[in-house]
mmCIF file of C-alpha atoms and ligand atoms in Angstrom:
data_model
loop_
_atom_site.group_PDB
_atom_site.id
_atom_site.type_symbol
_atom_site.label_atom_id
_atom_site.label_comp_id
_atom_site.label_asym_id
_atom_site.label_seq_id
_atom_site.Cartn_x
_atom_site.Cartn_y
_atom_site.Cartn_z
ATOM 1 C CA MET A 1076 -29.597 34.864 63.197
ATOM 2 C CA GLU A 1077 -26.819 35.912 65.585
ATOM 3 C CA PHE A 1078 -24.355 38.370 64.037
ATOM 4 C CA THR A 1079 -21.351 36.050 64.506
ATOM 5 C CA ASP A 1080 -23.247 33.171 62.868
ATOM 6 C CA LEU A 1081 -24.274 35.460 60.032
ATOM 7 C CA ILE A 1082 -20.745 36.637 59.214
ATOM 8 C CA GLN A 1083 -19.516 33.034 59.430
ATOM 9 C CA LYS A 1084 -22.298 31.877 57.110
ATOM 10 C CA ARG A 1085 -21.647 34.516 54.431
ATOM 11 C CA ARG A 1086 -19.532 33.026 51.680
ATOM 12 C CA SER A 1087 -18.777 33.897 48.084
ATOM 13 C CA LEU A 1088 -19.976 30.529 46.825
ATOM 14 C CA ARG A 1089 -19.875 29.674 43.118
ATOM 15 C CA SER A 1090 -22.122 26.607 42.819
ATOM 16 C CA LEU A 1091 -25.615 27.989 42.468
ATOM 17 C CA ALA A 1092 -29.096 26.545 42.108
ATOM 18 C CA PRO A 1093 -32.100 28.535 40.865
ATOM 19 C CA VAL A 1094 -34.317 30.430 43.289
ATOM 20 C CA LYS A 1095 -37.156 32.822 42.538
ATOM 21 C CA ILE A 1096 -36.119 36.373 43.467
ATOM 22 C CA THR A 1097 -39.239 38.506 43.795
ATOM 23 C CA ARG A 1098 -39.581 42.284 43.972
ATOM 24 C CA GLU A 1099 -40.620 41.819 47.622
ATOM 25 C CA MET A 1100 -37.331 40.031 48.352
ATOM 26 C CA VAL A 1101 -35.418 42.836 46.644
ATOM 27 C CA LEU A 1102 -37.222 45.391 48.816
ATOM 28 C CA GLU A 1103 -36.377 43.355 51.921
ATOM 29 C CA MET A 1104 -32.699 43.505 50.945
ATOM 30 C CA ALA A 1105 -33.009 47.231 50.205
ATOM 31 C CA SER A 1106 -34.494 47.805 53.666
ATOM 32 C CA ALA A 1107 -31.194 46.554 55.146
ATOM 33 C CA VAL A 1108 -29.026 48.479 52.675
ATOM 34 C CA ARG A 1109 -30.655 51.811 53.540
ATOM 35 C CA LEU A 1110 -29.480 51.533 57.173
ATOM 36 C CA SER A 1111 -25.830 51.645 56.143
ATOM 37 C CA PRO A 1112 -23.813 54.675 57.316
ATOM 38 C CA SER A 1113 -22.491 57.285 54.877
ATOM 39 C CA CYS A 1114 -20.635 60.580 54.912
ATOM 40 C CA PHE A 1115 -23.175 63.323 55.799
ATOM 41 C CA ASN A 1116 -25.830 60.639 55.328
ATOM 42 C CA ASN A 1117 -25.383 61.140 51.583
ATOM 43 C CA GLN A 1118 -26.409 57.538 50.785
ATOM 44 C CA PRO A 1119 -24.487 57.481 47.477
ATOM 45 C CA TRP A 1120 -25.209 53.825 46.656
ATOM 46 C CA ARG A 1121 -27.407 52.905 43.699
ATOM 47 C CA PHE A 1122 -28.407 49.340 42.817
ATOM 48 C CA ILE A 1123 -30.026 47.870 39.713
ATOM 49 C CA PHE A 1124 -31.548 44.484 40.529
ATOM 50 C CA VAL A 1125 -31.727 42.450 37.347
ATOM 51 C CA ILE A 1126 -34.399 39.785 37.821
ATOM 52 C CA ASP A 1127 -35.854 39.468 34.313
ATOM 53 C CA PRO A 1128 -34.505 36.214 32.759
ATOM 54 C CA LYS A 1129 -33.938 37.853 29.335
ATOM 55 C CA LYS A 1130 -32.063 40.785 30.865
ATOM 56 C CA LEU A 1131 -30.017 38.340 32.970
ATOM 57 C CA GLN A 1132 -28.983 36.483 29.802
ATOM 58 C CA GLU A 1133 -27.776 39.779 28.334
ATOM 59 C CA LEU A 1134 -25.722 40.559 31.441
ATOM 60 C CA PHE A 1135 -24.243 37.029 31.421
ATOM 61 C CA THR A 1136 -22.565 37.838 28.084
ATOM 62 C CA THR A 1137 -20.475 40.490 29.876
ATOM 63 C CA LEU A 1138 -18.944 38.081 32.438
ATOM 64 C CA SER A 1139 -15.210 37.332 32.386
ATOM 65 C CA PRO A 1140 -14.238 33.758 31.427
ATOM 66 C CA GLY A 1141 -13.390 32.849 35.067
ATOM 67 C CA ASN A 1142 -16.943 33.761 36.069
ATOM 68 C CA GLU A 1143 -18.827 31.197 33.921
ATOM 69 C CA TRP A 1144 -20.351 29.885 37.157
ATOM 70 C CA ALA A 1145 -22.208 33.208 37.592
ATOM 71 C CA LYS A 1146 -24.456 32.320 34.614
ATOM 72 C CA LYS A 1147 -26.511 30.317 37.135
ATOM 73 C CA ALA A 1148 -27.490 33.566 38.904
ATOM 74 C CA SER A 1149 -31.175 34.002 39.674
ATOM 75 C CA ALA A 1150 -30.643 37.752 40.071
ATOM 76 C CA ILE A 1151 -27.759 40.191 39.763
ATOM 77 C CA ALA A 1152 -27.421 43.415 41.707
ATOM 78 C CA ALA A 1153 -25.378 45.990 39.782
ATOM 79 C CA ILE A 1154 -23.778 48.357 42.269
ATOM 80 C CA PHE A 1155 -23.052 51.851 41.017
ATOM 81 C CA SER A 1156 -22.523 55.393 42.181
ATOM 82 C CA LYS A 1157 -20.697 58.567 41.242
ATOM 83 C CA LYS A 1158 -18.258 60.857 42.958
ATOM 84 C CA GLU A 1159 -20.718 63.754 43.138
ATOM 85 C CA PHE A 1160 -23.215 61.707 45.176
ATOM 86 C CA ASP A 1161 -20.974 61.768 48.245
ATOM 87 C CA CYS A 1162 -18.360 63.728 50.221
ATOM 88 C CA VAL A 1163 -15.246 64.888 48.423
ATOM 89 C CA ILE A 1164 -12.895 66.279 51.078
ATOM 90 C CA LYS A 1165 -9.841 67.612 49.245
ATOM 91 C CA GLU A 1166 -8.250 64.520 47.686
ATOM 92 C CA ARG A 1167 -10.510 62.095 49.592
ATOM 93 C CA GLU A 1168 -13.517 60.723 47.697
ATOM 94 C CA PHE A 1169 -15.970 58.696 49.738
ATOM 95 C CA PHE A 1170 -18.509 57.338 47.239
ATOM 96 C CA GLN A 1171 -16.804 53.979 46.760
ATOM 97 C CA PHE A 1172 -16.196 53.533 50.486
ATOM 98 C CA ASP A 1173 -19.817 54.242 51.416
ATOM 99 C CA THR A 1174 -21.219 52.188 48.540
ATOM 100 C CA GLY A 1175 -18.974 49.307 49.597
ATOM 101 C CA MET A 1176 -20.275 49.444 53.150
ATOM 102 C CA ALA A 1177 -23.864 49.422 51.883
ATOM 103 C CA THR A 1178 -23.032 46.430 49.689
ATOM 104 C CA THR A 1179 -21.893 44.561 52.795
ATOM 105 C CA PHE A 1180 -25.339 45.154 54.266
ATOM 106 C CA LEU A 1181 -26.806 43.606 51.104
ATOM 107 C CA LEU A 1182 -24.501 40.570 51.348
ATOM 108 C CA LEU A 1183 -25.375 39.984 54.989
ATOM 109 C CA LYS A 1184 -29.110 40.485 54.534
ATOM 110 C CA ALA A 1185 -29.140 38.110 51.550
ATOM 111 C CA THR A 1186 -27.252 35.558 53.661
ATOM 112 C CA GLU A 1187 -29.814 35.896 56.433
ATOM 113 C CA MET A 1188 -32.521 35.284 53.810
ATOM 114 C CA GLY A 1189 -30.856 31.979 52.922
ATOM 115 C CA LEU A 1190 -29.358 33.254 49.658
ATOM 116 C CA VAL A 1191 -25.858 33.347 48.231
ATOM 117 C CA ALA A 1192 -24.724 36.875 47.344
ATOM 118 C CA HIS A 1193 -21.285 36.892 45.707
ATOM 119 C CA PRO A 1194 -19.666 40.200 44.642
ATOM 120 C CA ILE A 1195 -17.593 40.146 41.465
ATOM 121 C CA ALA A 1196 -15.372 42.576 39.594
ATOM 122 C CA GLY A 1197 -14.802 40.192 36.680
ATOM 123 C CA PHE A 1198 -16.992 41.514 33.891
ATOM 124 C CA ASN A 1199 -16.591 43.705 30.817
ATOM 125 C CA TYR A 1200 -17.194 47.204 32.187
ATOM 126 C CA GLN A 1201 -18.351 48.866 28.940
ATOM 127 C CA ALA A 1202 -20.578 45.968 27.916
ATOM 128 C CA ALA A 1203 -22.219 45.745 31.352
ATOM 129 C CA GLN A 1204 -22.635 49.523 31.528
ATOM 130 C CA SER A 1205 -24.412 49.379 28.169
ATOM 131 C CA ALA A 1206 -26.589 46.329 29.040
ATOM 132 C CA LEU A 1207 -27.716 48.167 32.176
ATOM 133 C CA ARG A 1208 -28.278 51.443 30.230
ATOM 134 C CA LEU A 1209 -26.009 53.207 32.744
ATOM 135 C CA PRO A 1210 -24.907 56.719 31.745
ATOM 136 C CA ALA A 1211 -21.127 57.126 31.396
ATOM 137 C CA GLU A 1212 -20.850 59.397 34.447
ATOM 138 C CA MET A 1213 -21.979 56.527 36.710
ATOM 139 C CA SER A 1214 -19.280 54.181 38.006
ATOM 140 C CA LEU A 1215 -20.334 50.557 37.887
ATOM 141 C CA ILE A 1216 -18.423 49.282 40.919
ATOM 142 C CA ALA A 1217 -19.364 45.593 41.137
ATOM 143 C CA LEU A 1218 -21.980 43.010 40.316
ATOM 144 C CA VAL A 1219 -23.441 40.891 43.099
ATOM 145 C CA ILE A 1220 -24.404 37.435 41.871
ATOM 146 C CA ILE A 1221 -27.459 36.173 43.737
ATOM 147 C CA GLY A 1222 -28.723 32.606 43.906
ATOM 148 C CA ARG A 1223 -29.181 29.660 46.191
ATOM 149 C CA LYS A 1224 -26.390 27.349 47.313
ATOM 150 C CA SER A 1225 -26.122 24.157 45.290
ATOM 151 C CA GLU A 1226 -24.603 21.050 46.861
ATOM 152 C CA ILE A 1227 -23.444 20.001 43.381
ATOM 153 C CA LEU A 1228 -20.168 21.657 42.394
ATOM 154 C CA ASP A 1229 -20.559 23.772 39.263
ATOM 155 C CA ALA A 1230 -18.913 21.950 36.350
ATOM 156 C CA SER A 1231 -17.380 25.176 35.006
ATOM 157 C CA LEU A 1232 -15.241 25.742 38.126
ATOM 158 C CA SER A 1233 -11.463 25.408 37.919
ATOM 159 C CA GLU A 1234 -9.762 22.936 40.248
ATOM 160 C CA LYS A 1235 -8.729 25.866 42.464
ATOM 161 C CA GLN A 1236 -12.289 27.219 42.588
ATOM 162 C CA LYS A 1237 -13.628 23.731 43.373
ATOM 163 C CA ALA A 1238 -11.194 23.419 46.280
ATOM 164 C CA MET A 1239 -12.226 26.833 47.619
ATOM 165 C CA GLU A 1240 -15.947 26.046 47.620
ATOM 166 C CA PRO A 1241 -16.243 24.147 50.928
ATOM 167 C CA VAL A 1242 -13.446 26.009 52.735
ATOM 168 C CA ARG A 1243 -13.306 29.753 53.318
ATOM 169 C CA PRO A 1244 -10.199 31.236 51.710
ATOM 170 C CA GLU A 1245 -7.499 31.965 54.255
ATOM 171 C CA ARG A 1246 -7.524 35.308 56.067
ATOM 172 C CA LEU A 1247 -4.746 37.471 57.428
ATOM 173 C CA ALA A 1248 -4.091 37.081 61.135
ATOM 174 C CA PRO A 1249 -5.162 40.221 63.071
ATOM 175 C CA GLU A 1250 -1.480 41.084 63.805
ATOM 176 C CA LYS A 1251 -1.000 41.491 60.040
ATOM 177 C CA PHE A 1252 -3.585 44.259 59.683
ATOM 178 C CA ILE A 1253 -3.979 46.015 63.021
ATOM 179 C CA TRP A 1254 -1.706 48.347 64.950
ATOM 180 C CA PHE A 1255 -2.164 49.872 68.363
ATOM 181 C CA ASP A 1256 -1.561 53.586 68.910
ATOM 182 C CA GLY A 1257 0.308 54.300 65.650
ATOM 183 C CA TYR A 1258 1.778 52.699 62.545
ATOM 184 C CA GLU A 1259 5.020 50.776 62.671
ATOM 185 C CA GLU A 1260 6.784 49.141 59.745
ATOM 186 C CA THR A 1261 6.659 45.346 60.197
HETATM 187 C C1 FMN R 2015 -14.522 43.638 44.850
HETATM 188 C C2 FMN R 2015 -14.581 42.133 44.761
HETATM 189 C C3 FMN R 2015 -14.399 41.537 43.524
HETATM 190 C C4 FMN R 2015 -14.494 40.152 43.403
HETATM 191 N N1 FMN R 2015 -14.431 39.598 42.150
HETATM 192 C C5 FMN R 2015 -14.643 38.264 42.003
HETATM 193 C C6 FMN R 2015 -14.707 37.697 40.709
HETATM 194 O O1 FMN R 2015 -14.623 38.376 39.665
HETATM 195 N N2 FMN R 2015 -14.912 36.361 40.622
HETATM 196 C C7 FMN R 2015 -15.051 35.557 41.728
HETATM 197 O O2 FMN R 2015 -15.258 34.355 41.565
HETATM 198 N N3 FMN R 2015 -15.016 36.080 42.972
HETATM 199 C C8 FMN R 2015 -14.816 37.413 43.142
HETATM 200 N N4 FMN R 2015 -14.812 37.967 44.411
HETATM 201 C C9 FMN R 2015 -15.004 37.106 45.599
HETATM 202 C C10 FMN R 2015 -13.708 36.911 46.390
HETATM 203 O O3 FMN R 2015 -12.874 36.039 45.694
HETATM 204 C C11 FMN R 2015 -14.058 36.348 47.803
HETATM 205 O O4 FMN R 2015 -14.811 37.321 48.497
HETATM 206 C C12 FMN R 2015 -12.803 36.012 48.592
HETATM 207 O O5 FMN R 2015 -12.097 34.968 47.988
HETATM 208 C C13 FMN R 2015 -13.142 35.606 50.028
HETATM 209 O O6 FMN R 2015 -14.035 34.513 50.049
HETATM 210 P P1 FMN R 2015 -15.388 34.565 50.906
HETATM 211 O O7 FMN R 2015 -16.161 35.785 50.415
HETATM 212 O O8 FMN R 2015 -16.108 33.275 50.579
HETATM 213 O O9 FMN R 2015 -15.055 34.676 52.346
HETATM 214 C C14 FMN R 2015 -14.730 39.337 44.554
HETATM 215 C C15 FMN R 2015 -14.912 39.964 45.795
HETATM 216 C C16 FMN R 2015 -14.870 41.337 45.896
HETATM 217 C C17 FMN R 2015 -15.136 41.980 47.248
#
């Protein structure tokens, strides 16, 4: 798939149908993730792929009320890292930046594989950390909800979420987030 088509196709959809996610598919996604850049090539990203239906049910109990739709996930990637895994240059800590870039590789690879991969922050941090058996020193940054697009709108979606499903949420115009040659107050 052409890059421009791929980034157009990637959406954080919420109406999901079941799809079998195999260990081979997870490794295919990981093969894209590992090519992501990182400070000193530290590769600070860590992912737990939850594919076991019982374990998925446990993780579903940690979702925020607005993320009911995510209970249709066929897999969930839990994205975590810790400060010490990556560059700390005075006050600048890079682990979240580099793990975020690697997560984008996951989202795009999953999209190329015909899957929906939707990152979420809406979950109970402590409960998810415990369900995943993550030690306290690890930062659980996001969950990526993985499934297949359903043409039937998920009944749990709010009216706003339903309206957002077929149309990509609006983006800032480039003039709102780029400057040439130095910052100027707008
Ligand atoms: C860090 C992060 C947290 C997010 N948390 C949620 C969430 O809890 N629930 C949800 O439905 N979508 C969540 N999203 C998805 C965004 O709402 C979505 O990416 C945004 O509206 C743009 O839509 P698009 O990805 O389809 O282009 C999150 C996205 C990111 C990157």
